[in-house]
PDB file of C-alpha atoms in Angstrom:
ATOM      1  CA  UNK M   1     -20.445 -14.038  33.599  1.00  0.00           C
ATOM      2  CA  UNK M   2     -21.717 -10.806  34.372  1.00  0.00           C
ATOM      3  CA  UNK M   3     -25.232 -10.020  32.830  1.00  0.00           C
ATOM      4  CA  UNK M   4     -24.403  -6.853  31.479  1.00  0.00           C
ATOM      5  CA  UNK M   5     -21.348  -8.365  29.603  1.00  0.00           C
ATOM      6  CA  UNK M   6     -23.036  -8.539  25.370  1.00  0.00           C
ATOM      7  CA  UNK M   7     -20.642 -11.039  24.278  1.00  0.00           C
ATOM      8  CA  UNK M   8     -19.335 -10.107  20.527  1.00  0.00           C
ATOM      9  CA  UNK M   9     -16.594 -10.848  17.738  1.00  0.00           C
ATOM     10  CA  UNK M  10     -15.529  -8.486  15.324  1.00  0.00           C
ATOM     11  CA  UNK M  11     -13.069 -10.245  12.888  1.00  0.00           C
ATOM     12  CA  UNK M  12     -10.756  -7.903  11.677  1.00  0.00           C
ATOM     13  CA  UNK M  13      -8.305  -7.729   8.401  1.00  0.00           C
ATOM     14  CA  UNK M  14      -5.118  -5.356   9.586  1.00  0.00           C
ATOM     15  CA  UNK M  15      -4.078  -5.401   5.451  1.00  0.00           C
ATOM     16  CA  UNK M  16      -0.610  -6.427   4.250  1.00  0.00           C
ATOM     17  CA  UNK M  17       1.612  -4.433   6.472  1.00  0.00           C
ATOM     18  CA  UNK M  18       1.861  -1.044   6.442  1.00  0.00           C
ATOM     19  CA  UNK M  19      -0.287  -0.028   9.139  1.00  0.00           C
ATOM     20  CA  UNK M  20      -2.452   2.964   7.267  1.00  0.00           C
ATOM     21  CA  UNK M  21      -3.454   0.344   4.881  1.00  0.00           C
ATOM     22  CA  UNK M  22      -5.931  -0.132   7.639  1.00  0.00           C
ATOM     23  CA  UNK M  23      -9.555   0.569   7.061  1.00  0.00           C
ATOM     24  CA  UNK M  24     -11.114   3.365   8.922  1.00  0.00           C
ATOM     25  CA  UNK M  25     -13.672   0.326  10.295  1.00  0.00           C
ATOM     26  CA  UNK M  26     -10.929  -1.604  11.249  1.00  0.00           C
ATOM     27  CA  UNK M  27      -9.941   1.457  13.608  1.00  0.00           C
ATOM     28  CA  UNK M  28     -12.746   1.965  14.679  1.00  0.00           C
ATOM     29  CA  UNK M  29     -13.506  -1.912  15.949  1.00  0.00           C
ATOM     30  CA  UNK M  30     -10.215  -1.730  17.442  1.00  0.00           C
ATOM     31  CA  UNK M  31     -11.219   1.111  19.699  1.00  0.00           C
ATOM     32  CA  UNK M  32     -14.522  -0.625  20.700  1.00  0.00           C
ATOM     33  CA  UNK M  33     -12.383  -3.668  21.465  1.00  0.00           C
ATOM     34  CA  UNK M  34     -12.103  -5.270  25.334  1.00  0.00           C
ATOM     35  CA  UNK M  35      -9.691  -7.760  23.737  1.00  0.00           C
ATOM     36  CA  UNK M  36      -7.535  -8.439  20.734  1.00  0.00           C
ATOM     37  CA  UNK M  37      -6.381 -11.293  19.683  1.00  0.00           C
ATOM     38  CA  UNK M  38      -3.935 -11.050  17.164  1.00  0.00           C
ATOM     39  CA  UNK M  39      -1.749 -12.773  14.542  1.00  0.00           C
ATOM     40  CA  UNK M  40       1.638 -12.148  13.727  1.00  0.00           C
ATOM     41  CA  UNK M  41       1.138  -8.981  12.391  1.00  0.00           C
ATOM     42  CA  UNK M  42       3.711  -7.094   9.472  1.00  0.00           C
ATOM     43  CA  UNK M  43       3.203  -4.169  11.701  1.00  0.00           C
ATOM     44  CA  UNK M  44       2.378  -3.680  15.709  1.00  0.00           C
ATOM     45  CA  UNK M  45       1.305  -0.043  15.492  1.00  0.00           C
ATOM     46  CA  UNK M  46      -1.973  -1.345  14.175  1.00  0.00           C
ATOM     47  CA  UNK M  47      -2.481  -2.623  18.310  1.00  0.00           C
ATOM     48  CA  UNK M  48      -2.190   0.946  19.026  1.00  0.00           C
ATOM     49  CA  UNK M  49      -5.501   1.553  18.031  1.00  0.00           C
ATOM     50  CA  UNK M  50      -6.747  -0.637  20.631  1.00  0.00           C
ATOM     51  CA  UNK M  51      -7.526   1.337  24.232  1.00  0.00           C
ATOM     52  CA  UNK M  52      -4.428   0.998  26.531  1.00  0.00           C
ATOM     53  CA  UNK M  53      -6.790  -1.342  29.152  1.00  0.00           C
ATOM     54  CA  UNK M  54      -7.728  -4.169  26.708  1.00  0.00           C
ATOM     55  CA  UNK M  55      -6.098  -7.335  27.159  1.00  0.00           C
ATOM     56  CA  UNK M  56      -3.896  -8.557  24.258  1.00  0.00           C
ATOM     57  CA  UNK M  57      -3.464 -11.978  23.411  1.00  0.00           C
ATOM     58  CA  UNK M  58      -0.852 -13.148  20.844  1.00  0.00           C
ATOM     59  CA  UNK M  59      -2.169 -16.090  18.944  1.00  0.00           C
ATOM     60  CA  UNK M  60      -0.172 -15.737  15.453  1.00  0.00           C
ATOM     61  CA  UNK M  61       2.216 -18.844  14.534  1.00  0.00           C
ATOM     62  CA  UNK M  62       5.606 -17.498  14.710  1.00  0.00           C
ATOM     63  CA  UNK M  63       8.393 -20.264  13.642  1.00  0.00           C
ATOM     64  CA  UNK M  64      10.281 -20.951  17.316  1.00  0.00           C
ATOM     65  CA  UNK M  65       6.865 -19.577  19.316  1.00  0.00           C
ATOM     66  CA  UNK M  66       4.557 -21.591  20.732  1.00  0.00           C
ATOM     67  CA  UNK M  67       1.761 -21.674  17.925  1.00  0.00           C
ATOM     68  CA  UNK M  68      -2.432 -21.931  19.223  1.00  0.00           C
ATOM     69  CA  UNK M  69      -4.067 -24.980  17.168  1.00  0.00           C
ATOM     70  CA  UNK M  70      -6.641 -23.303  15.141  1.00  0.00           C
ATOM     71  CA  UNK M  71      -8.986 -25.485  17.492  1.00  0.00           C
ATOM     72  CA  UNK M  72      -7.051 -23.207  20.765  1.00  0.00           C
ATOM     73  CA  UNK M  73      -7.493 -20.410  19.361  1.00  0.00           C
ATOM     74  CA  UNK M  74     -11.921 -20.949  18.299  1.00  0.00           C
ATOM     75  CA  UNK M  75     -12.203 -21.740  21.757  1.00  0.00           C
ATOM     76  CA  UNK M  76     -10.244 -18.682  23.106  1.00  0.00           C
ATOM     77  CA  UNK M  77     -11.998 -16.293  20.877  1.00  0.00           C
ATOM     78  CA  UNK M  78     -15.574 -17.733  22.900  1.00  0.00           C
ATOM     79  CA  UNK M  79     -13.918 -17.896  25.992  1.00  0.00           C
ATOM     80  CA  UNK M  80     -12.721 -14.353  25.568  1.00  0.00           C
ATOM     81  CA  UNK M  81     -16.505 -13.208  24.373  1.00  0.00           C
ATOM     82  CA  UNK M  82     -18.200 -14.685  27.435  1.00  0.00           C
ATOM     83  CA  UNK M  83     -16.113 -13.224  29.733  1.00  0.00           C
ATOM     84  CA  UNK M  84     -14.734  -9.728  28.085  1.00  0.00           C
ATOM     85  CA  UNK M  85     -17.757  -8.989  25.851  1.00  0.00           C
ATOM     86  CA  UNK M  86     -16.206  -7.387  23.140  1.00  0.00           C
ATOM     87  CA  UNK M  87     -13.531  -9.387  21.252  1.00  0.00           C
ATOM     88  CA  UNK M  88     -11.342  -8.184  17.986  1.00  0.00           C
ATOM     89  CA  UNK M  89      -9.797 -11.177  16.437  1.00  0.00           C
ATOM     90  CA  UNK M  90      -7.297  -9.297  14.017  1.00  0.00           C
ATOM     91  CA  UNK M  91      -5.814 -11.137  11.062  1.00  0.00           C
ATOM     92  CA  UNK M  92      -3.396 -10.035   8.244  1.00  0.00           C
ATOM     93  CA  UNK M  93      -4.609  -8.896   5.103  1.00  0.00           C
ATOM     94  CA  UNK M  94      -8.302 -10.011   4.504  1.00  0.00           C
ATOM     95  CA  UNK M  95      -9.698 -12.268   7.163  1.00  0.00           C
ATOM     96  CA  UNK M  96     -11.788 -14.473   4.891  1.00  0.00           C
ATOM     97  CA  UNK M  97      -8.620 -14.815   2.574  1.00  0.00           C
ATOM     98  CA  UNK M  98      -6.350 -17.689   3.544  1.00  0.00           C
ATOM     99  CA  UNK M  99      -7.035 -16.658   6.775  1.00  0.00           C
ATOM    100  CA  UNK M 100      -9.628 -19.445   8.176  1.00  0.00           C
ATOM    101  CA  UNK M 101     -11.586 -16.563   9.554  1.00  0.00           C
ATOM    102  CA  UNK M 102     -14.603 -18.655   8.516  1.00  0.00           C
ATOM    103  CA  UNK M 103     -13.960 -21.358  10.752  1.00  0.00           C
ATOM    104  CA  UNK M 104     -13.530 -18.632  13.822  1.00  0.00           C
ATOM    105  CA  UNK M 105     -16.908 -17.094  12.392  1.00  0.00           C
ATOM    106  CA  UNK M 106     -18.536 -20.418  12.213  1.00  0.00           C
ATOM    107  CA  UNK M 107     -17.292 -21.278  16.081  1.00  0.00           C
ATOM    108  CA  UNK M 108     -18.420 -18.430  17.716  1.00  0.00           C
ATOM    109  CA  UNK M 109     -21.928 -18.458  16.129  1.00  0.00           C
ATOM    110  CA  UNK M 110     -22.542 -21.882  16.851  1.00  0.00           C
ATOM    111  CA  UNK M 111     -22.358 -20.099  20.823  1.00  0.00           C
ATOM    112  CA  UNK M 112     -24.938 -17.500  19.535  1.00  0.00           C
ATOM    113  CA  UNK M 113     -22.435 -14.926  19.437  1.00  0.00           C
ATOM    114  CA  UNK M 114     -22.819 -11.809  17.621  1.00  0.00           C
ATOM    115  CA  UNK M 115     -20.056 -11.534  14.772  1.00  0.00           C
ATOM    116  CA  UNK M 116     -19.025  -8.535  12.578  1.00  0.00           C
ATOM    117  CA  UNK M 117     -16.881  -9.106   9.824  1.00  0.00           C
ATOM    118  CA  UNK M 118     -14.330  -5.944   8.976  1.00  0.00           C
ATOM    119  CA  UNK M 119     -13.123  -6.820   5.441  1.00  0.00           C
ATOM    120  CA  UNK M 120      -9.428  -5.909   5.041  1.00  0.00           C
ATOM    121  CA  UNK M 121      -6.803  -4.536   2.207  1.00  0.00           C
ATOM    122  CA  UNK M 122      -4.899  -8.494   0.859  1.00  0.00           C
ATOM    123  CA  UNK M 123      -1.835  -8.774   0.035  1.00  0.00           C
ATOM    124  CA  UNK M 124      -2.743 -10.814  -3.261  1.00  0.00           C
ATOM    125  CA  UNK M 125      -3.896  -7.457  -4.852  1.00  0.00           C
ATOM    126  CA  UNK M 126      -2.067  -4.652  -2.461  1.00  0.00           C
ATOM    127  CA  UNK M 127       1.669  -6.306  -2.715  1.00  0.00           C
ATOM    128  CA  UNK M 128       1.609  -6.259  -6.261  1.00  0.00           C
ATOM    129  CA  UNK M 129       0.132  -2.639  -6.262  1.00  0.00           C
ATOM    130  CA  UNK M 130       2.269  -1.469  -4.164  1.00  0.00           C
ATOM    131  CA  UNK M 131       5.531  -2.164  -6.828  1.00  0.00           C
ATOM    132  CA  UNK M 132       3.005  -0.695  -9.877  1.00  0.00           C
ATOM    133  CA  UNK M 133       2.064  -3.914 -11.049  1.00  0.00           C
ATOM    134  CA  UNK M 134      -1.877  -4.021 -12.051  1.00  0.00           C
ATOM    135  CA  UNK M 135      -2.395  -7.823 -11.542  1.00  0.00           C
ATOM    136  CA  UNK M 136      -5.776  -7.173 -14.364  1.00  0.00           C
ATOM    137  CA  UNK M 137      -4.716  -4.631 -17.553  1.00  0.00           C
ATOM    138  CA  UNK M 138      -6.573  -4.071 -20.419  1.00  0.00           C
ATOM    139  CA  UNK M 139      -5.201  -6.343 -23.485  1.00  0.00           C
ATOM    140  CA  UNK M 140      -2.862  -8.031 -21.213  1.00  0.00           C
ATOM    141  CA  UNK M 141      -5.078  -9.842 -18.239  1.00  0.00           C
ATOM    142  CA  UNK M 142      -8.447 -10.201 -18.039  1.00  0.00           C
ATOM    143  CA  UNK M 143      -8.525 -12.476 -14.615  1.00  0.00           C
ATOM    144  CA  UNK M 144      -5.903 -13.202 -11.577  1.00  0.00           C
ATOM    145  CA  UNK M 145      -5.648 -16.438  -9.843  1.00  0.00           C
ATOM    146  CA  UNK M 146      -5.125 -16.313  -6.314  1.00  0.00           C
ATOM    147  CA  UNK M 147      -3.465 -19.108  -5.182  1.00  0.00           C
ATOM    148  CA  UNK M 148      -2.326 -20.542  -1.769  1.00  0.00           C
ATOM    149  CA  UNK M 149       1.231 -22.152  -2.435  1.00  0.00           C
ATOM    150  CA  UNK M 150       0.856 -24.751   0.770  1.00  0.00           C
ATOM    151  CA  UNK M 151      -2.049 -26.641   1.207  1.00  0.00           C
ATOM    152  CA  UNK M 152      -3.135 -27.827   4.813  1.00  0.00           C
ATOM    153  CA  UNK M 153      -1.707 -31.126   4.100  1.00  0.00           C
ATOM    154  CA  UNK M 154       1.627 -29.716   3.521  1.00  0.00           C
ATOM    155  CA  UNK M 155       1.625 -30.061  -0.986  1.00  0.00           C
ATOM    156  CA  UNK M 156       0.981 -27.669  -3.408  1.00  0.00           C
ATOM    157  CA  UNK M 157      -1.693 -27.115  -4.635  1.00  0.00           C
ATOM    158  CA  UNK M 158      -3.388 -28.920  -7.491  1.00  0.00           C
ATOM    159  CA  UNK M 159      -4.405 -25.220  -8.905  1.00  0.00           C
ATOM    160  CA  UNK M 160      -1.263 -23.843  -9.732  1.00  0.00           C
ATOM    161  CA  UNK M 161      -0.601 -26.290 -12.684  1.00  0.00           C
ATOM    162  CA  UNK M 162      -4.337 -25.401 -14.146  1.00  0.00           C
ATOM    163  CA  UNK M 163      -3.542 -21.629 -13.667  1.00  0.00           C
ATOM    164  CA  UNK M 164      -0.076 -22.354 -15.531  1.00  0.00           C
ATOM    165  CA  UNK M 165      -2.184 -23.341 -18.278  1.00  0.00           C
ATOM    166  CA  UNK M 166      -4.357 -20.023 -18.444  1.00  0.00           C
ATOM    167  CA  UNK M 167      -3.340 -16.535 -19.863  1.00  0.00           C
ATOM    168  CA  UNK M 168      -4.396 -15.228 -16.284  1.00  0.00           C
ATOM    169  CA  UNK M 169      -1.740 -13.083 -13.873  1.00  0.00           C
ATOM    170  CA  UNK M 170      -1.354 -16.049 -10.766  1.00  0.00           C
ATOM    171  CA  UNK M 171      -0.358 -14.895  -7.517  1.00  0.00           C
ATOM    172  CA  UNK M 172       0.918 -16.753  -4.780  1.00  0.00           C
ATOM    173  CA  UNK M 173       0.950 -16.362  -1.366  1.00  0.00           C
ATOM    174  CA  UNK M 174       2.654 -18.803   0.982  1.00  0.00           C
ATOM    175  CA  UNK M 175       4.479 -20.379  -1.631  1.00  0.00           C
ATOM    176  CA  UNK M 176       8.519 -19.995  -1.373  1.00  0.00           C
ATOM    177  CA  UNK M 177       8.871 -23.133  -0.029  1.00  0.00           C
ATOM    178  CA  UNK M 178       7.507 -24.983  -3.649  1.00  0.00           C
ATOM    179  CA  UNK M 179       9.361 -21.849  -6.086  1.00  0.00           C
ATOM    180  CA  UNK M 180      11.179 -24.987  -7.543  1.00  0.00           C
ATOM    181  CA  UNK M 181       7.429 -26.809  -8.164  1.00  0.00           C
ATOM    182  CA  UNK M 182       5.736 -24.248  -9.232  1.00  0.00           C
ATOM    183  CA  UNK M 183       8.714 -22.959 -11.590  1.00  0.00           C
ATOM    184  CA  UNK M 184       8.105 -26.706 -12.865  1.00  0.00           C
ATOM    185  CA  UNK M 185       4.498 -26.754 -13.910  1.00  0.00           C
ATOM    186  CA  UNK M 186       5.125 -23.132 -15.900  1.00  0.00           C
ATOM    187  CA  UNK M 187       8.039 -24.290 -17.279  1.00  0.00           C
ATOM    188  CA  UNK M 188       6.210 -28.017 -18.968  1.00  0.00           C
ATOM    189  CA  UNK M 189       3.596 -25.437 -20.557  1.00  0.00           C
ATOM    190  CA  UNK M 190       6.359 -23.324 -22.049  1.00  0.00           C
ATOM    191  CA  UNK M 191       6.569 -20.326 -19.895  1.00  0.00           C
ATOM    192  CA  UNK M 192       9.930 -19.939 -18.668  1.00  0.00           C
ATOM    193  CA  UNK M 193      10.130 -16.683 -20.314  1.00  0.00           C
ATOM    194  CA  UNK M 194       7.145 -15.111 -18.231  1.00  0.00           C
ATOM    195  CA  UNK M 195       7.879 -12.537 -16.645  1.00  0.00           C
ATOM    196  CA  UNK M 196       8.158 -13.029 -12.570  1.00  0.00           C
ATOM    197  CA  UNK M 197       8.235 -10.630  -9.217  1.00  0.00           C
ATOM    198  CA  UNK M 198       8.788 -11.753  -5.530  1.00  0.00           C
ATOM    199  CA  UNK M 199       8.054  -9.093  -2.987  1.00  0.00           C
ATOM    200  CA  UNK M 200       9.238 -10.229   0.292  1.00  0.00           C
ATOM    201  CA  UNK M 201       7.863  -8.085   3.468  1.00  0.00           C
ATOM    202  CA  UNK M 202       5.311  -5.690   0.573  1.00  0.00           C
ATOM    203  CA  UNK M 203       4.058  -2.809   1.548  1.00  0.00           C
ATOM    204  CA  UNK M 204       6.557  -2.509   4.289  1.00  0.00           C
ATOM    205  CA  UNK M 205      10.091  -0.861   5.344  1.00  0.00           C
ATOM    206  CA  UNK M 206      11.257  -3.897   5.282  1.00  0.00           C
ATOM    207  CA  UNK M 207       9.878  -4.650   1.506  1.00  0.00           C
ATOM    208  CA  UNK M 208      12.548  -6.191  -0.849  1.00  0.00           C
ATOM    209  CA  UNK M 209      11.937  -7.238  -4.222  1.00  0.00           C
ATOM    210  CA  UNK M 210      12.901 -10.071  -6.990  1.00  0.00           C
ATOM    211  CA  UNK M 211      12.124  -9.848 -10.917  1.00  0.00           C
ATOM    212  CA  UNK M 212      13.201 -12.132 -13.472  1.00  0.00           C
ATOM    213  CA  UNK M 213      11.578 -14.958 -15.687  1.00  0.00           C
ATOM    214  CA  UNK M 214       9.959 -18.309 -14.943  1.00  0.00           C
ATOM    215  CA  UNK M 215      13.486 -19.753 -15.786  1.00  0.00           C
ATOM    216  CA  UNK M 216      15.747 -17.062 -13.635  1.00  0.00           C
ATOM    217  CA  UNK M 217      13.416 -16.894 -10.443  1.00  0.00           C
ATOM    218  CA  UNK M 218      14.907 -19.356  -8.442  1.00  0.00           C
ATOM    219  CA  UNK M 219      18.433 -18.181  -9.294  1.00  0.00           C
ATOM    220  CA  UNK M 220      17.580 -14.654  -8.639  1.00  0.00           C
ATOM    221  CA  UNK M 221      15.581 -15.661  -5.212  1.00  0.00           C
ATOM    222  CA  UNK M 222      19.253 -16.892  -3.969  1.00  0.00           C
ATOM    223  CA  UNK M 223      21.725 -14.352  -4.951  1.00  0.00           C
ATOM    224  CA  UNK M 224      18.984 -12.037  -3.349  1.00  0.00           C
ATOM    225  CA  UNK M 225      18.612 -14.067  -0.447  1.00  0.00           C
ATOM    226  CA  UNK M 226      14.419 -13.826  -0.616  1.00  0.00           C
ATOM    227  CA  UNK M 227      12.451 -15.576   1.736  1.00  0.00           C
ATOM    228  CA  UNK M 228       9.001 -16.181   3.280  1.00  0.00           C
ATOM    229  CA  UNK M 229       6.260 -13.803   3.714  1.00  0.00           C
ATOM    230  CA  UNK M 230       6.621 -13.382   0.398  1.00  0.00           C
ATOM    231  CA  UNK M 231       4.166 -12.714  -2.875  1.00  0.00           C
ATOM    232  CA  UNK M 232       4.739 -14.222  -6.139  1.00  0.00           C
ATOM    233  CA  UNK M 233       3.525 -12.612  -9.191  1.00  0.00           C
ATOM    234  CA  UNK M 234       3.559 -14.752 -12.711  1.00  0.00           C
ATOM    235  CA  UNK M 235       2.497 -13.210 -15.785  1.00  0.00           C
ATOM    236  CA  UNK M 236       2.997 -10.595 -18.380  1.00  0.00           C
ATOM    237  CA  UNK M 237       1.504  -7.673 -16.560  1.00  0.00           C
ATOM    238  CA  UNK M 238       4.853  -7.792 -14.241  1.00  0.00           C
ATOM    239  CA  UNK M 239       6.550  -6.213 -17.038  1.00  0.00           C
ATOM    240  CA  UNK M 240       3.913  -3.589 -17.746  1.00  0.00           C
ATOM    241  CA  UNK M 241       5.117  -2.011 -14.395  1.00  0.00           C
ATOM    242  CA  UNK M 242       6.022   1.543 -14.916  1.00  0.00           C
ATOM    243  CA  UNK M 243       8.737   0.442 -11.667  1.00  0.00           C
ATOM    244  CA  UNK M 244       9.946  -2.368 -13.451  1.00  0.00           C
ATOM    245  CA  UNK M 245       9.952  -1.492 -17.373  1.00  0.00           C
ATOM    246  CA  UNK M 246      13.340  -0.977 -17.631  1.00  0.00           C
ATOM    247  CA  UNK M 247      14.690  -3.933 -16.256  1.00  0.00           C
ATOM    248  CA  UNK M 248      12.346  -6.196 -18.604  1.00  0.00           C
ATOM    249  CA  UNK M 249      13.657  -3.773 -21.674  1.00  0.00           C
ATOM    250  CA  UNK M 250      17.247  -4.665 -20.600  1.00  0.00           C
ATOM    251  CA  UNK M 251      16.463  -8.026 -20.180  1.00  0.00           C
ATOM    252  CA  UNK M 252      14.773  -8.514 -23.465  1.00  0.00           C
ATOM    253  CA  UNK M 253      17.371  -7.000 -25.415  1.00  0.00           C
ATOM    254  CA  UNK M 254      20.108  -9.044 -23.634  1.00  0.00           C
ATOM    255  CA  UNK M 255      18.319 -11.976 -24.603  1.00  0.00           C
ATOM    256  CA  UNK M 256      18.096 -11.182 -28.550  1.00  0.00           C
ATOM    257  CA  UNK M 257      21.889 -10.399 -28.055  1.00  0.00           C
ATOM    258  CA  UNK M 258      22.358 -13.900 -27.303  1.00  0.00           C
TER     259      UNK M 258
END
């Protein structure tokens, strides 16, 4: 290692996707960086920041690539520090959000490395935002749940049927793969007619959107062929959208009819 080399990680949130939903610290870490590791990232402009000499390591767990252990990719981020100096580990949305950025924090300290963290824009709040639905309103939700819909032992988790039981707006993020389950657990407390948006790709070009009920979802999710990285949104505020009154209006009154 060279002595003048100050080793250093900045951990990074790039936001949900669209690449000015980056913070203006973000850019500015980016352009201090020497390397960049980076996740599977909604959008690749946000590398651009980088200079055009740092190295750029993909580390992000693409189905079909070859996918770093979390363990791999501590030890790269050290490796990277010693050698480089200056290291950007860049994450989706907010780092310290499903992200484990703590455990890359907590790795690189424990080699007396200086760490930043760069807080970023999460999907959980900027999805939903993004399709004009305010996941806290006045007289409709007072508190959100924010809800990982896979657990690291592969279940769902145990949260989802306590949030089912509250009056708060529950998002989930990583969770198309248990719609059925959690449709379940809403459905034994009597929800099925809460209102429900899934925004695939959000805050993208690519963004495509669901919106139904607790008891349409899954039907909906097929004939519009929705899939993972996806955000679910359950509660009333959905239909307090100013995007998506009209569909909840129709809905309603189609439901009377019957």
């Amino acid at each position: 290692m060279h002595n003048s080399i100050k080793p250093k990680v900045t951990l990074v949130g790039a936001g949900p996707g669209d690449p000015e939903l980056l913070t203006l610290k973000g850019v500015r870490a980016l352009a201090e960086a020497n390397v960049v590791l980076y996740d599977a990232l909604a959008n690749d402009e946000i590398l651009s920041h980088a200079p055009k000499n740092a190295i750029r390591i993909f580390v992000g767990k693409k189905i079909g690539n070859h996918a770093y252990t979390q363990d791999q990719i501590n030890q790269l981020i050290v490796d990277n520090a010693l050698t480089y100096g200056n290291v950007v580990r860049l994450k989706g949305g907010d780092p310290f959000i499903f992200g484990r950025g703590s455990e890359e924090i907590e790795f690189a300290e424990s080699f007396g490395i200086e760490t930043v963290i760069v807080p970023g824009i999460s999907s959980v709040v900027a999805v939903p935002a993004s399709q004009g639905i305010s996941i806290t309103k006045r007289g409709v939700s007072e508190s959100f749940w924010a809800i990982t819909g896979t657990t690291s032992d592969r279940k769902l988790s145990a949260d989802v049927a306590l949030a089912a039981q509250s009056s708060a707006t529950v998002v989930i993020v990583m969770g198309m793969h248990k719609l059925s389950q959690i449709v379940e657990l809403f459905q034994k407390e009597n929800k099925g007619n809460l209102p429900v948006a899934i925004i695939q790709n959000g805050t993208t070009a690519e963004e495509k959107m669901g919106v139904g009920t607790v008891n349409s979802i899954v039907e909906i999710v097929k004939q519009q062929n929705l899939s993972s990285p996806a955000v679910i949104v359950l509660g009333e505020v959905v239909k307090e959208s100013h995007k998506l009154k009209g569909f909840y209006e129709e809905f309603l009154s189609k439901e009377i009819a019957q």
